[in-house]
GROMACS .gro file of C-alpha atoms in nm:
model
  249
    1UNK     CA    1  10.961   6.946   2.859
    2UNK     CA    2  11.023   7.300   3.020
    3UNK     CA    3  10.828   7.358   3.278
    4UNK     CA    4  10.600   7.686   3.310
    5UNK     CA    5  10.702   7.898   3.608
    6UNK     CA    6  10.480   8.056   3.775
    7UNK     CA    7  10.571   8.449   3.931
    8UNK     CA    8  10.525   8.488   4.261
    9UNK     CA    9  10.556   8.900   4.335
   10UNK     CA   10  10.636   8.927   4.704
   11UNK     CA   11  10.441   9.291   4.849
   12UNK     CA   12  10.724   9.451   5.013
   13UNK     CA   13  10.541   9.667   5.296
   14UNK     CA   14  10.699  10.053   5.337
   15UNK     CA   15  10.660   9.984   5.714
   16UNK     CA   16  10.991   9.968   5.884
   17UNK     CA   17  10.994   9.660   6.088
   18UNK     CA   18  11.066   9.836   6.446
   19UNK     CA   19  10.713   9.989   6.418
   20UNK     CA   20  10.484   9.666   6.324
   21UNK     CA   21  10.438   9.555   6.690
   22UNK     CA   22  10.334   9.876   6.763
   23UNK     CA   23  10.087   9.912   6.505
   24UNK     CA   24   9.960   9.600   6.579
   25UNK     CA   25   9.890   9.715   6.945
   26UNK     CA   26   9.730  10.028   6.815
   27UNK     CA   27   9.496   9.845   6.581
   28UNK     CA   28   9.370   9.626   6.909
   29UNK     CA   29   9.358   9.947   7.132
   30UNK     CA   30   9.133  10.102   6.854
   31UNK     CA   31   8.918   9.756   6.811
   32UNK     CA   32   8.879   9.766   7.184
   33UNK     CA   33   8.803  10.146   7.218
   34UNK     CA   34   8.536  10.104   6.900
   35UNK     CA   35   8.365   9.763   7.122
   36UNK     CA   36   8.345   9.939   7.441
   37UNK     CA   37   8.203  10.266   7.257
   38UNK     CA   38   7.926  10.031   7.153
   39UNK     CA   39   7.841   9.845   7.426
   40UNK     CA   40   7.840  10.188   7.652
   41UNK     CA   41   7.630  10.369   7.388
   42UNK     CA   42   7.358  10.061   7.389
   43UNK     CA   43   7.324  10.125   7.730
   44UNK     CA   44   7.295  10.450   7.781
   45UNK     CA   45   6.989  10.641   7.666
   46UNK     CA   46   7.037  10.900   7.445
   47UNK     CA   47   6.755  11.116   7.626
   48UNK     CA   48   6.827  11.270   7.987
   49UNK     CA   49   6.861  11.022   8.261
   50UNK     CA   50   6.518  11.038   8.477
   51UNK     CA   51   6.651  10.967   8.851
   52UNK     CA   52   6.459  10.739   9.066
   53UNK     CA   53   6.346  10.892   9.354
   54UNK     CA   54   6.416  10.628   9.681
   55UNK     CA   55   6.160  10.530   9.914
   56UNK     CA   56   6.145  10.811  10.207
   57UNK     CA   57   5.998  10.746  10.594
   58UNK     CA   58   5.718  10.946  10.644
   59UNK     CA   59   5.893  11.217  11.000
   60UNK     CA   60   5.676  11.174  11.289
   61UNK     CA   61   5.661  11.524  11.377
   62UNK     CA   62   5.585  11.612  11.750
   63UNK     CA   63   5.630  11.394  12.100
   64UNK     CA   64   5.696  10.993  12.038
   65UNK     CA   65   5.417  10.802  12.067
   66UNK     CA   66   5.276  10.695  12.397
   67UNK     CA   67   5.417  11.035  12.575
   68UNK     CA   68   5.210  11.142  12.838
   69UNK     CA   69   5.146  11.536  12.771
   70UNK     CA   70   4.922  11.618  13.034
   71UNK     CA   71   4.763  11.420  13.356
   72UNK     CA   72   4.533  11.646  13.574
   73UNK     CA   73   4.579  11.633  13.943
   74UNK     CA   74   4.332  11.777  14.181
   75UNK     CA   75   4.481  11.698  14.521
   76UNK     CA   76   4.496  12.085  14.552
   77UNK     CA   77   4.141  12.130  14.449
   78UNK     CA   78   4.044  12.264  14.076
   79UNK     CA   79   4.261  12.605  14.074
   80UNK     CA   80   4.350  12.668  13.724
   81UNK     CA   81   4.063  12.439  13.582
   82UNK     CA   82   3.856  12.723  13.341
   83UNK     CA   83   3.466  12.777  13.446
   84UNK     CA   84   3.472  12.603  13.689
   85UNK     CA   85   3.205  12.777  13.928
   86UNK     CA   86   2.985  12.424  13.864
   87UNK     CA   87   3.238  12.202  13.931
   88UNK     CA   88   3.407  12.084  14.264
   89UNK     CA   89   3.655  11.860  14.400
   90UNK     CA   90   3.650  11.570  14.650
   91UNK     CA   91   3.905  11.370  14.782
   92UNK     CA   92   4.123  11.453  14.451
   93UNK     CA   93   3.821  11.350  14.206
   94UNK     CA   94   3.605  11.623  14.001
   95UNK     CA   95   3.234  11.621  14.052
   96UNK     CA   96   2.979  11.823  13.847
   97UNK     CA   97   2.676  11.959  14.033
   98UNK     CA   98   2.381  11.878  13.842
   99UNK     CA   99   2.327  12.210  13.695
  100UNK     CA  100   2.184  12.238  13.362
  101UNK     CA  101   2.477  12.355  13.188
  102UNK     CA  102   2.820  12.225  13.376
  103UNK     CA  103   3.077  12.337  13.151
  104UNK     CA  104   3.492  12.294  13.256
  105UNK     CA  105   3.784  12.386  13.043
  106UNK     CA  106   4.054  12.138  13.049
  107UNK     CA  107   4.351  12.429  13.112
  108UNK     CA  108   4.580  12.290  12.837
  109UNK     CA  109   4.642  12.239  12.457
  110UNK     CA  110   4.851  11.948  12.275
  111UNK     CA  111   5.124  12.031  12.152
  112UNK     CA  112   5.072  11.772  11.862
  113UNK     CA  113   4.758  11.732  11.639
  114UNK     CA  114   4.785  11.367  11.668
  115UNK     CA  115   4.651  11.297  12.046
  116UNK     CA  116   4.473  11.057  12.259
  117UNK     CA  117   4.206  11.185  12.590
  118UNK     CA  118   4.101  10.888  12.778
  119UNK     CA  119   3.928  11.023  13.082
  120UNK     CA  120   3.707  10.773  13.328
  121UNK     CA  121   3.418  10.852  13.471
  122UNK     CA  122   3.093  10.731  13.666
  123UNK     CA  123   2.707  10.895  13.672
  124UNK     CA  124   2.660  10.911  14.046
  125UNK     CA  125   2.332  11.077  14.055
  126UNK     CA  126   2.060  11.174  13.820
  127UNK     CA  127   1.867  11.471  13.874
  128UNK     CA  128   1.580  11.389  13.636
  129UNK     CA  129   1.389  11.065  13.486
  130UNK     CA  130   1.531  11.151  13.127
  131UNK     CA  131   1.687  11.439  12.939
  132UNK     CA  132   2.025  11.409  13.132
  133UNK     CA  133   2.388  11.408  12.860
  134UNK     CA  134   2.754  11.452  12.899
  135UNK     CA  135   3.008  11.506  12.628
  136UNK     CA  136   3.345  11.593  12.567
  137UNK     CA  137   3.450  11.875  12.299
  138UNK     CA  138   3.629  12.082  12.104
  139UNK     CA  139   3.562  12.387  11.966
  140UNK     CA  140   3.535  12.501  11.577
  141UNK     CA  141   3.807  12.792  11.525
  142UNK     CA  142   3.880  12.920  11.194
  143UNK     CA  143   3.995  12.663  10.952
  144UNK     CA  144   4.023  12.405  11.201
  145UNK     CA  145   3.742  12.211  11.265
  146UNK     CA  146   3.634  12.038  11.650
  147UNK     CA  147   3.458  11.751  11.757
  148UNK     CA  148   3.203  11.659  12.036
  149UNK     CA  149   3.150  11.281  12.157
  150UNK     CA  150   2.931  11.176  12.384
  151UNK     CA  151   2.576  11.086  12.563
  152UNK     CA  152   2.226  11.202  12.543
  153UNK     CA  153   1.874  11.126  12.677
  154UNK     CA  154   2.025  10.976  12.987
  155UNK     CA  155   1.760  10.770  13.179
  156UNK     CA  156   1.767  10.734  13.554
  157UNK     CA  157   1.670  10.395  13.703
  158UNK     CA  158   1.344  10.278  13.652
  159UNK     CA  159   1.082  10.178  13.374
  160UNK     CA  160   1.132  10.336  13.035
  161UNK     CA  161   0.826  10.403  12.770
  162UNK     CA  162   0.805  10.246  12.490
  163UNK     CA  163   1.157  10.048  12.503
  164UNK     CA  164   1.335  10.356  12.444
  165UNK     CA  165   1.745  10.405  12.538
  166UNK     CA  166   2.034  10.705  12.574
  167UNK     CA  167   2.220  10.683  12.299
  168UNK     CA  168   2.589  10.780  12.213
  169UNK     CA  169   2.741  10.986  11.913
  170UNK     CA  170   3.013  11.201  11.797
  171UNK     CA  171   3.006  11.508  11.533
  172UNK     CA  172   3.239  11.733  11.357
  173UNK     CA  173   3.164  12.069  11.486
  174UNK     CA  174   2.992  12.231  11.294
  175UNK     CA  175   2.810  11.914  11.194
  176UNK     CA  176   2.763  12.014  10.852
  177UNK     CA  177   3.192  11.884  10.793
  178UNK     CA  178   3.130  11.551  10.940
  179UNK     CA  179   3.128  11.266  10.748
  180UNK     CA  180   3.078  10.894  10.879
  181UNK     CA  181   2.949  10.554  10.834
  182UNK     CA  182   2.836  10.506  11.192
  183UNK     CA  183   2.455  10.598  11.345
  184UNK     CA  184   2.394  10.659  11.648
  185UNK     CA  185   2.337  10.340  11.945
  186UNK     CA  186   2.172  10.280  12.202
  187UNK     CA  187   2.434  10.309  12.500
  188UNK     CA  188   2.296  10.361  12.854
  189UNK     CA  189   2.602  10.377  13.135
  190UNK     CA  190   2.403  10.334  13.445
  191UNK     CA  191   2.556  10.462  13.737
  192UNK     CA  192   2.903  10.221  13.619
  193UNK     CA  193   3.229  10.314  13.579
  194UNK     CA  194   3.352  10.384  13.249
  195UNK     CA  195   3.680  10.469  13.041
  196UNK     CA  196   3.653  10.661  12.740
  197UNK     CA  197   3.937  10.745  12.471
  198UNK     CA  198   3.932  10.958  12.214
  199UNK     CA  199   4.198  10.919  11.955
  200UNK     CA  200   4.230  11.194  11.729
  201UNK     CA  201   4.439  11.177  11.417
  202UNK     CA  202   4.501  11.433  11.111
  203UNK     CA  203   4.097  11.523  11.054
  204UNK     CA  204   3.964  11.254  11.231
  205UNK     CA  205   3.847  11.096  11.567
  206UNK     CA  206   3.795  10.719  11.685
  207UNK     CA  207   3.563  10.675  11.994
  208UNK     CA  208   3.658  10.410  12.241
  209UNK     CA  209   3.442  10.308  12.541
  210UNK     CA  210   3.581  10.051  12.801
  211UNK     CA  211   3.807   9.914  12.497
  212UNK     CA  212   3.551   9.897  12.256
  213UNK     CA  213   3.601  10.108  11.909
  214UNK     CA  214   3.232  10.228  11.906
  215UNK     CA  215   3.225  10.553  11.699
  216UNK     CA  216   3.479  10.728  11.410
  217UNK     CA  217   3.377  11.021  11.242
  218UNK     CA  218   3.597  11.272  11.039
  219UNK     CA  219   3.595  11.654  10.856
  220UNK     CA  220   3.504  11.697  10.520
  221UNK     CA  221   3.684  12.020  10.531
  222UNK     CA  222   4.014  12.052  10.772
  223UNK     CA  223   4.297  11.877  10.733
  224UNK     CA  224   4.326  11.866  11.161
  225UNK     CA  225   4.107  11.882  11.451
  226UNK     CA  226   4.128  12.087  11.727
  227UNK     CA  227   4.387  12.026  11.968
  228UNK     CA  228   4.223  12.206  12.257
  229UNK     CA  229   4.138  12.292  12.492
  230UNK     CA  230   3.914  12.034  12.529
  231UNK     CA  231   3.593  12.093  12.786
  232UNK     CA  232   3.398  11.825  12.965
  233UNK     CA  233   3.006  11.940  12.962
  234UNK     CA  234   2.748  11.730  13.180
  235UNK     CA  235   2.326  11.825  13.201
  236UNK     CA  236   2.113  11.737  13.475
  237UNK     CA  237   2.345  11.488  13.635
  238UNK     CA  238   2.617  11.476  13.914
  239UNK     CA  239   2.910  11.336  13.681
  240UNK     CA  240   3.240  11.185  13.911
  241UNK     CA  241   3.570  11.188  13.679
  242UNK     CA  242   3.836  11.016  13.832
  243UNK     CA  243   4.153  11.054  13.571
  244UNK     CA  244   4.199  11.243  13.299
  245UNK     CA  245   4.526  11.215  13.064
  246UNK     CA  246   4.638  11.322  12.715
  247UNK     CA  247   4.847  11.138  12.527
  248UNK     CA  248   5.078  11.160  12.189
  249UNK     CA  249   5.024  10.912  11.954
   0.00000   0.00000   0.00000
């Protein structure tokens, strides 16, 4: 029986045969290129690239912290201490005399708006039953607000009417830029030794009294308090201050 045969045509390819490896290379360099277009494209956004910004330290600006600026020294008596007509000095310590009005001028100004006064002092004498106050303050000057912390109604030794107490407080000056969550206490210092530090940061002070945080108050409307000069005001009292020292914080 014949047998049907089957053609078989046989493609002949118009390639010469020196150039198939190459095109062979070519077609992988072009798969590669097309998969690594892909892949880069599906990562990258097609809008502009919004840069992350990286976490900055805030720049302490000023002394470092804990440098003493200013420490008074009165072994040569009070020259260069402003008003000082009611004040004196004994045995390299500052004494108010009782007046009604003792004002000093501390003669110097931080250099830094960030500051600590820690000044200790002792009532030594009261010149009447009641009504006697010291303070320390700033003063308000343009923009820039100031601050006042201390005591009023200061009793001298003896019975007291009705239960009643000195009491301590600080203010913005002027008092309408304060703002605070703290009242005023009853705080009576005797005739004791006391430290008191004032911490003033940015727009606001803290109020420290033999260690203890007792009053913080800050302005509604400047971004710093004063840095000086600060004065040291005492009523009806003879007021000893021992040490007085300003501090960067």
């Amino acid at each position: 029986m014949p047998v049907s045969m089957q053609k078989h045509t046989r493609h002949v390819s118009h390639i010469p045969d020196f150039w198939r490896p190459l095109s062979f290379s070519l077609f992988l360099i072009c798969v590669m290129s097309l998969f690594a277009s892909c892949s880069s494209g599906s990562s990258t956004p097609s809008g502009p690239v919004a840069q992350q910004a990286s976490p900055t330290q805030p720049v302490h600006k000023g002394p470092p912290p804990g440098t003493i600026l200013y420490k008074a020294d009165w072994s040569h008596g009070i020259k260069g201490w402003q008003v000082a007509s009611a004040w004196n000095v004994e045995h390299g310590e500052l004494y108010s005399k009782g007046g009604d009005e003792d004002v000093l001028a501390v003669p110097y100004i931080s250099p830094t708006t960030d500051y600590a006064v820690e000044i200790h002092i002792q009532v030594t004498r009261y010149k009447t039953k009641h009504g006697g106050s010291f303070s320390f303050f700033t003063q308000h000057s343009g923009r820039t607000d100031g601050y006042i912390a201390g005591t009023s109604n200061l009793m001298a030794p003896g019975p007291r009417p009705n239960g009643s107490n000195p009491q301590f407080q600080a203010f913005i000056e002027p008092q309408a830029h304060g703002e605070t969550n703290d009242l005023p206490f009853d705080y009576d210092p005797r005739m004791d030794t006391h430290v008191y530090r004032l911490e003033v940061r940015g727009n606001s002070v803290n109020v420290f009294a033999d260690g203890n945080d007792v009053f913080s108050v800050n302005s509604t409307a400047s971004h710093y308090l004063s840095s000086g000069p600060l004065h040291i005001q005492s009523h009806a009292i003879i007021l000893r201050v021992t040490s007085f020292v300003i501090t960067a914080l």
